[in-house]
Short mmCIF file of C-alpha atoms in Angstrom, two decimals:
data_model
loop_
_atom_site.label_atom_id
_atom_site.label_comp_id
_atom_site.label_asym_id
_atom_site.label_seq_id
_atom_site.Cartn_x
_atom_site.Cartn_y
_atom_site.Cartn_z
CA MET A 1 0.16 -0.11 -0.16
CA SER A 2 3.19 2.27 0.16
CA GLU A 3 3.09 2.68 -3.64
CA LEU A 4 0.35 4.72 -5.26
CA TYR A 5 -0.27 4.91 -8.92
CA HIS A 6 -1.56 7.93 -10.80
CA VAL A 7 -3.98 6.26 -13.20
CA SER A 8 -5.72 8.54 -16.22
CA SER A 9 -9.39 8.33 -16.96
CA SER A 10 -10.54 5.28 -18.51
CA PRO A 11 -12.12 5.72 -21.79
CA HIS A 12 -15.43 4.82 -20.98
CA VAL A 13 -15.69 8.52 -18.75
CA ARG A 14 -18.07 10.22 -21.30
CA ALA A 15 -17.97 14.15 -22.26
CA LYS A 16 -20.33 16.65 -23.77
CA ASP A 17 -17.81 17.83 -26.49
CA THR A 18 -17.87 16.82 -29.63
CA THR A 19 -15.33 17.85 -32.97
CA SER A 20 -17.53 20.38 -34.28
CA ARG A 21 -18.43 21.83 -30.90
CA ILE A 22 -14.90 22.27 -30.31
CA MET A 23 -14.17 23.71 -33.51
CA LEU A 24 -16.77 26.18 -33.12
CA TYR A 25 -14.91 27.68 -30.11
CA VAL A 26 -11.45 27.90 -32.30
CA ILE A 27 -13.77 29.89 -35.03
CA ILE A 28 -15.18 31.69 -32.02
CA ALA A 29 -11.83 32.69 -30.63
CA LEU A 30 -10.51 33.74 -33.93
CA LEU A 31 -13.14 36.18 -34.50
CA PRO A 32 -11.36 39.06 -32.71
CA THR A 33 -8.33 38.29 -34.68
CA SER A 34 -10.21 37.83 -38.07
CA ILE A 35 -12.50 41.25 -37.47
CA PHE A 36 -9.03 43.15 -36.68
CA GLY A 37 -7.47 42.18 -39.86
CA ILE A 38 -10.20 43.14 -41.71
CA VAL A 39 -10.43 46.77 -40.34
CA ASN A 40 -7.03 46.71 -40.48
CA PHE A 41 -6.34 45.69 -44.18
CA GLY A 42 -9.54 46.56 -45.48
CA TYR A 43 -12.10 44.28 -47.76
CA LYS A 44 -8.94 42.52 -49.39
CA ALA A 45 -8.71 40.70 -46.20
CA ALA A 46 -12.62 39.94 -45.74
CA VAL A 47 -12.28 38.15 -49.56
CA LEU A 48 -9.45 36.09 -48.55
CA ILE A 49 -10.91 34.88 -45.57
CA LEU A 50 -13.99 34.12 -47.15
CA VAL A 51 -12.41 32.60 -50.33
CA SER A 52 -9.94 30.39 -48.25
CA VAL A 53 -12.75 29.37 -45.98
CA ALA A 54 -14.98 28.27 -49.01
CA SER A 55 -12.12 26.84 -50.73
CA CYS A 56 -11.44 24.42 -48.15
CA ILE A 57 -14.95 23.72 -47.41
CA ALA A 58 -15.43 23.01 -51.31
CA SER A 59 -12.68 20.85 -51.23
CA GLU A 60 -13.25 18.48 -48.58
CA TRP A 61 -17.31 18.16 -49.48
CA ILE A 62 -15.84 17.29 -53.41
CA PHE A 63 -13.06 15.06 -51.98
CA ASN A 64 -15.80 12.82 -50.03
CA LEU A 65 -18.05 12.86 -52.77
CA ILE A 66 -15.56 11.28 -55.39
CA VAL A 67 -13.96 8.57 -52.56
CA HIS A 68 -17.63 7.78 -51.80
CA LYS A 69 -17.03 8.82 -48.06
CA LYS A 70 -19.42 10.46 -45.44
CA ASN A 71 -19.21 13.83 -45.76
CA THR A 72 -17.16 15.21 -42.58
CA VAL A 73 -17.52 19.27 -43.83
CA SER A 74 -20.16 19.25 -40.97
CA ASP A 75 -17.67 18.87 -38.04
CA LEU A 76 -16.36 22.34 -39.32
CA SER A 77 -12.77 21.16 -39.52
CA ALA A 78 -12.68 22.59 -42.73
CA VAL A 79 -13.93 26.21 -41.90
CA VAL A 80 -11.11 26.30 -39.18
CA THR A 81 -8.63 25.29 -41.30
CA GLY A 82 -9.88 28.01 -44.12
CA LEU A 83 -9.95 30.41 -41.17
CA LEU A 84 -6.60 29.63 -39.96
CA LEU A 85 -5.17 30.13 -43.63
CA ALA A 86 -6.31 33.51 -44.60
CA LEU A 87 -4.74 34.91 -41.17
CA ASN A 88 -2.00 33.43 -42.16
CA LEU A 89 -1.80 35.23 -45.09
CA PRO A 90 -0.79 38.77 -46.57
CA ALA A 91 -4.00 40.68 -47.52
CA SER A 92 -2.25 41.49 -50.69
CA LEU A 93 -2.11 37.78 -51.98
CA PRO A 94 -4.65 37.52 -55.10
CA TRP A 95 -7.41 35.20 -54.48
CA TRP A 96 -6.65 32.72 -56.73
CA GLU A 97 -3.44 31.80 -54.73
CA ALA A 98 -5.46 31.53 -51.43
CA VAL A 99 -8.14 29.07 -53.55
CA ILE A 100 -5.02 26.80 -54.27
CA GLY A 101 -3.82 27.06 -50.70
CA GLY A 102 -7.27 25.99 -49.16
CA VAL A 103 -7.15 22.95 -52.19
CA PHE A 104 -3.65 21.70 -51.01
CA ALA A 105 -4.38 22.12 -46.97
CA ILE A 106 -7.50 19.93 -47.50
CA VAL A 107 -6.66 17.18 -50.10
CA ILE A 108 -3.05 16.98 -50.07
CA VAL A 109 -1.93 17.80 -46.26
CA LYS A 110 -5.41 16.44 -44.65
CA MET A 111 -8.26 13.95 -46.73
CA MET A 112 -4.93 12.16 -48.67
CA PHE A 113 -4.01 10.88 -45.36
CA GLY A 114 -7.13 10.07 -44.05
CA GLY A 115 -8.93 13.36 -42.88
CA LEU A 116 -9.21 14.31 -39.23
CA GLY A 117 -7.08 12.68 -37.47
CA GLN A 118 -4.76 11.34 -39.33
CA ASN A 119 -2.87 14.10 -41.07
CA PHE A 120 0.66 14.18 -39.96
CA MET A 121 1.06 18.20 -40.11
CA ASN A 122 -0.84 21.30 -39.11
CA PRO A 123 -2.96 21.57 -42.91
CA ALA A 124 -3.45 25.28 -42.73
CA LEU A 125 0.45 25.68 -42.44
CA GLY A 126 1.22 23.19 -44.79
CA ALA A 127 -0.53 25.20 -47.42
CA ARG A 128 1.22 28.43 -46.12
CA CYS A 129 4.57 26.84 -46.25
CA PHE A 130 3.56 25.53 -49.86
CA LEU A 131 2.61 28.90 -51.04
CA LEU A 132 5.57 30.39 -49.55
CA ILE A 133 7.63 27.96 -52.03
CA ALA A 134 5.42 28.66 -54.73
CA PHE A 135 4.51 32.34 -54.58
CA ALA A 136 7.39 33.60 -53.04
CA ALA A 137 7.06 37.15 -53.84
CA ASP A 138 3.66 37.59 -53.27
CA MET A 139 3.68 36.18 -50.24
CA THR A 140 6.19 38.10 -48.80
CA ASN A 141 4.57 41.25 -50.01
CA PHE A 142 3.16 43.27 -47.18
CA THR A 143 2.56 46.48 -48.94
CA ILE A 144 -0.96 47.83 -48.81
CA ASP A 145 -3.39 50.53 -47.05
CA GLY A 146 -0.28 52.56 -46.00
CA TYR A 147 2.00 49.73 -44.58
CA SER A 148 5.37 49.65 -45.95
CA GLY A 149 6.34 45.72 -47.38
CA ALA A 150 8.98 45.69 -44.31
CA THR A 151 7.48 43.90 -41.07
CA PRO A 152 8.36 44.84 -37.93
CA LEU A 153 11.03 41.59 -37.92
CA ALA A 154 12.53 42.39 -40.83
CA LEU A 155 12.91 45.89 -39.50
CA ILE A 156 14.36 44.74 -36.54
CA ARG A 157 16.82 42.46 -38.05
CA GLU A 158 18.10 45.21 -40.29
CA GLN A 159 17.80 48.41 -38.39
CA GLY A 160 17.61 47.37 -34.35
CA VAL A 161 14.56 47.30 -31.87
CA GLY A 162 14.78 50.98 -31.97
CA ALA A 163 13.44 51.04 -35.73
CA VAL A 164 9.70 49.76 -34.36
CA ASN A 165 6.92 50.82 -32.04
CA THR A 166 6.37 48.12 -30.34
CA MET A 167 3.04 49.61 -28.64
CA ASN A 168 1.85 49.58 -32.37
CA MET A 169 2.95 46.03 -32.56
CA LEU A 170 0.55 45.42 -29.37
CA ILE A 171 -2.22 46.93 -30.80
CA GLY A 172 -1.57 45.85 -34.39
CA LYS A 173 -0.83 48.94 -36.35
CA THR A 174 1.98 47.19 -38.42
CA ALA A 175 2.55 45.38 -41.80
CA GLY A 176 2.16 41.64 -41.52
CA THR A 177 -0.45 38.70 -42.24
CA ILE A 178 -3.90 39.20 -41.70
CA GLY A 179 -3.85 38.03 -38.59
CA GLU A 180 -0.77 37.87 -37.03
CA THR A 181 -0.30 41.88 -36.15
CA SER A 182 -3.02 42.34 -33.03
CA ALA A 183 -1.33 40.32 -29.90
CA ILE A 184 -4.17 41.58 -28.41
CA ALA A 185 -7.01 40.42 -30.28
CA ILE A 186 -4.96 37.15 -30.36
CA LEU A 187 -4.91 36.62 -26.72
CA ILE A 188 -7.98 37.86 -26.28
CA GLY A 189 -9.21 34.40 -28.31
CA ALA A 190 -6.57 32.85 -25.97
CA MET A 191 -8.42 33.57 -23.26
CA PHE A 192 -11.73 31.96 -24.72
CA LEU A 193 -10.21 28.72 -25.23
CA ILE A 194 -8.21 28.17 -21.99
CA LEU A 195 -11.17 29.57 -20.27
CA MET A 196 -13.59 27.01 -22.46
CA GLY A 197 -11.34 23.88 -21.62
CA VAL A 198 -10.14 23.46 -25.24
CA ILE A 199 -6.81 24.29 -24.84
CA THR A 200 -4.34 24.85 -21.48
CA LEU A 201 -1.33 27.04 -21.53
CA ARG A 202 1.28 23.95 -21.65
CA ILE A 203 2.18 23.86 -25.03
CA PRO A 204 2.02 28.00 -25.45
CA GLY A 205 3.56 28.43 -22.04
CA THR A 206 6.72 26.39 -22.48
CA TYR A 207 7.09 27.74 -26.35
CA ILE A 208 6.84 31.68 -25.19
CA ILE A 209 9.08 30.79 -22.11
CA THR A 210 11.60 28.92 -24.34
CA PHE A 211 11.65 31.26 -26.81
CA VAL A 212 12.70 34.52 -24.72
CA ILE A 213 15.10 32.66 -22.60
CA PHE A 214 16.65 31.53 -26.18
CA ILE A 215 16.58 35.14 -27.45
CA SER A 216 18.08 36.47 -24.73
CA LEU A 217 20.81 34.33 -24.80
CA PHE A 218 21.28 34.63 -28.49
CA GLY A 219 19.84 37.33 -29.59
CA GLY A 220 22.54 39.75 -29.09
CA HIS A 221 20.48 42.38 -26.99
CA GLY A 222 20.09 40.42 -23.82
CA PHE A 223 17.33 40.43 -21.42
CA ASP A 224 15.91 43.64 -23.14
CA ILE A 225 12.19 44.17 -22.39
CA ASP A 226 11.71 45.95 -25.81
CA TYR A 227 13.34 43.64 -27.83
CA ILE A 228 12.08 40.53 -26.06
CA VAL A 229 8.10 42.49 -26.39
CA ALA A 230 8.66 42.97 -30.41
CA GLU A 231 9.93 39.16 -30.85
CA LEU A 232 6.48 38.16 -28.98
CA CYS A 233 4.50 40.63 -30.79
CA GLY A 234 5.89 40.45 -34.38
CA GLY A 235 4.94 37.39 -37.08
CA GLY A 236 3.32 34.49 -36.54
CA LEU A 237 4.42 33.26 -32.96
CA MET A 238 1.38 34.40 -30.86
CA LEU A 239 -1.21 33.14 -33.34
CA GLY A 240 1.06 29.95 -33.76
CA ALA A 241 2.23 29.39 -30.06
CA PHE A 242 -2.25 29.44 -28.79
CA PHE A 243 -4.03 28.20 -32.21
CA MET A 244 -1.95 26.31 -34.62
CA ALA A 245 0.82 24.50 -31.97
CA THR A 246 -2.01 23.73 -29.74
CA ASP A 247 -4.14 21.56 -32.82
CA TYR A 248 -4.71 18.21 -31.07
CA VAL A 249 -4.35 16.03 -33.89
CA THR A 250 -0.61 16.93 -34.51
CA SER A 251 0.72 17.64 -30.88
CA PRO A 252 1.37 15.36 -28.14
CA ILE A 253 -1.33 13.91 -26.13
CA THR A 254 1.48 13.33 -23.16
CA PRO A 255 1.74 15.80 -20.72
CA LYS A 256 5.34 15.60 -20.61
CA GLY A 257 5.58 15.37 -24.15
CA GLN A 258 3.36 18.78 -24.67
CA ILE A 259 6.52 21.01 -22.58
CA LEU A 260 9.26 19.29 -24.64
CA TYR A 261 6.98 19.81 -27.53
CA GLY A 262 6.94 23.60 -26.28
CA ILE A 263 10.92 23.38 -25.87
CA LEU A 264 11.37 22.53 -29.14
CA LEU A 265 9.09 25.11 -30.74
CA GLY A 266 10.81 27.47 -28.73
CA ILE A 267 14.38 26.73 -29.90
CA LEU A 268 13.58 26.29 -33.37
CA THR A 269 11.83 29.31 -33.70
CA GLY A 270 14.47 31.53 -32.15
CA LEU A 271 17.08 29.49 -34.41
CA PHE A 272 15.45 30.20 -37.46
CA ARG A 273 14.66 34.09 -36.28
CA ILE A 274 18.00 35.01 -35.09
CA PHE A 275 20.36 32.60 -37.07
CA GLY A 276 18.15 31.83 -40.30
CA ALA A 277 18.24 33.86 -43.63
CA SER A 278 14.26 34.90 -43.12
CA ALA A 279 13.23 37.05 -39.79
CA GLU A 280 10.71 34.58 -39.47
CA GLY A 281 10.19 31.27 -38.63
CA VAL A 282 7.24 30.04 -36.85
CA SER A 283 5.22 28.03 -39.69
CA PHE A 284 8.71 25.72 -40.54
CA ALA A 285 9.29 25.39 -36.36
CA ILE A 286 6.08 24.45 -36.09
CA ILE A 287 5.63 21.66 -38.91
CA LEU A 288 8.97 20.20 -38.01
CA SER A 289 7.74 19.26 -34.38
CA ASN A 290 4.72 18.12 -36.04
CA LEU A 291 6.42 15.37 -37.62
CA LEU A 292 8.41 14.79 -34.30
CA VAL A 293 5.42 14.52 -32.55
CA PRO A 294 5.55 10.72 -32.83
CA MET A 295 8.65 10.10 -31.25
CA ILE A 296 8.05 12.75 -28.41
CA GLU A 297 5.16 10.57 -27.39
CA ARG A 298 6.65 7.16 -27.53
CA ILE A 299 9.58 8.47 -25.07
CA THR A 300 7.23 10.39 -23.09
CA ILE A 301 4.02 7.94 -22.88
CA PRO A 302 3.59 7.01 -18.98
CA LYS A 303 4.10 3.38 -17.80
CA ALA A 304 1.14 1.10 -18.05
CA PHE A 305 -0.56 0.05 -14.49
CA GLY A 306 1.60 -2.87 -13.24
CA GLN A 307 3.98 -2.39 -16.18
CA VAL A 308 6.99 -1.19 -13.89
CA LYS A 309 6.66 -4.03 -11.01
CA GLU A 310 6.24 -6.94 -13.44
CA ALA A 311 9.75 -5.89 -15.22
CA LYS A 312 11.33 -5.93 -11.63
CA GLN A 313 10.00 -9.12 -11.33
CA HIS A 314 11.09 -10.49 -14.54
CA GLU A 315 14.63 -8.97 -13.36
#
């Protein structure tokens, strides 16, 4: 009786949460970011959001129709993918490129591997990286509605932290993709997800803390608050940490695995931003970490009840 074992909840325990309900919560949480992006960048942002969501829904519906599978559009996962993809695009992107991105996200990354629950990487980020390779010039053009083509992260790399206004970055009045500019809007949505129990702070918290430690050690500015805030608010780190790194399908399910996953994300993002050719790196950091999730889960999965004791007896 001296040895106590912690046993997780059995599979027979039921919950009211469904896939569609969770996806609906994510959509609601993304509304502040989406609305701010439309206000900030104008009607072009609204067009891209609508086109991206529509292309994802249509791609999933047509794919299921062709392969004679049950229609899965009602689970709202395609809507979430389309919305996340749009928020990772510059508002100046031609609408037809967003359509290509939506088709790639659903058909290639998601449905070709078995649909929701079987994809090995985040579909929206997979599509974003594909578009970055296929249409690099359009994907890095942030000149729209008075904003220059240089993002805050690019300015920090070229001219130093004094070249950016951290308050504008916090509010979102800067160049960037539709959904990454306003840290406040992202945090409002993240708080909603946490309060509704959809996500925990384990992955995003570990991710952000690791990244801050990394750039403090290797960024060349030490523990400079202005530099740290600018790096956190600039680019897609906040959006990625709370809305894409926490994706149920492509993130670890074990608590220790989630912490290890967050540490890996922070290190990779720091490496890409400080030593890489681009000032950004969140998308590639998350995708590379997605690929390592099976290995992370394998080394962090808890021992089955009684397994340790049996192993000792065999010895």
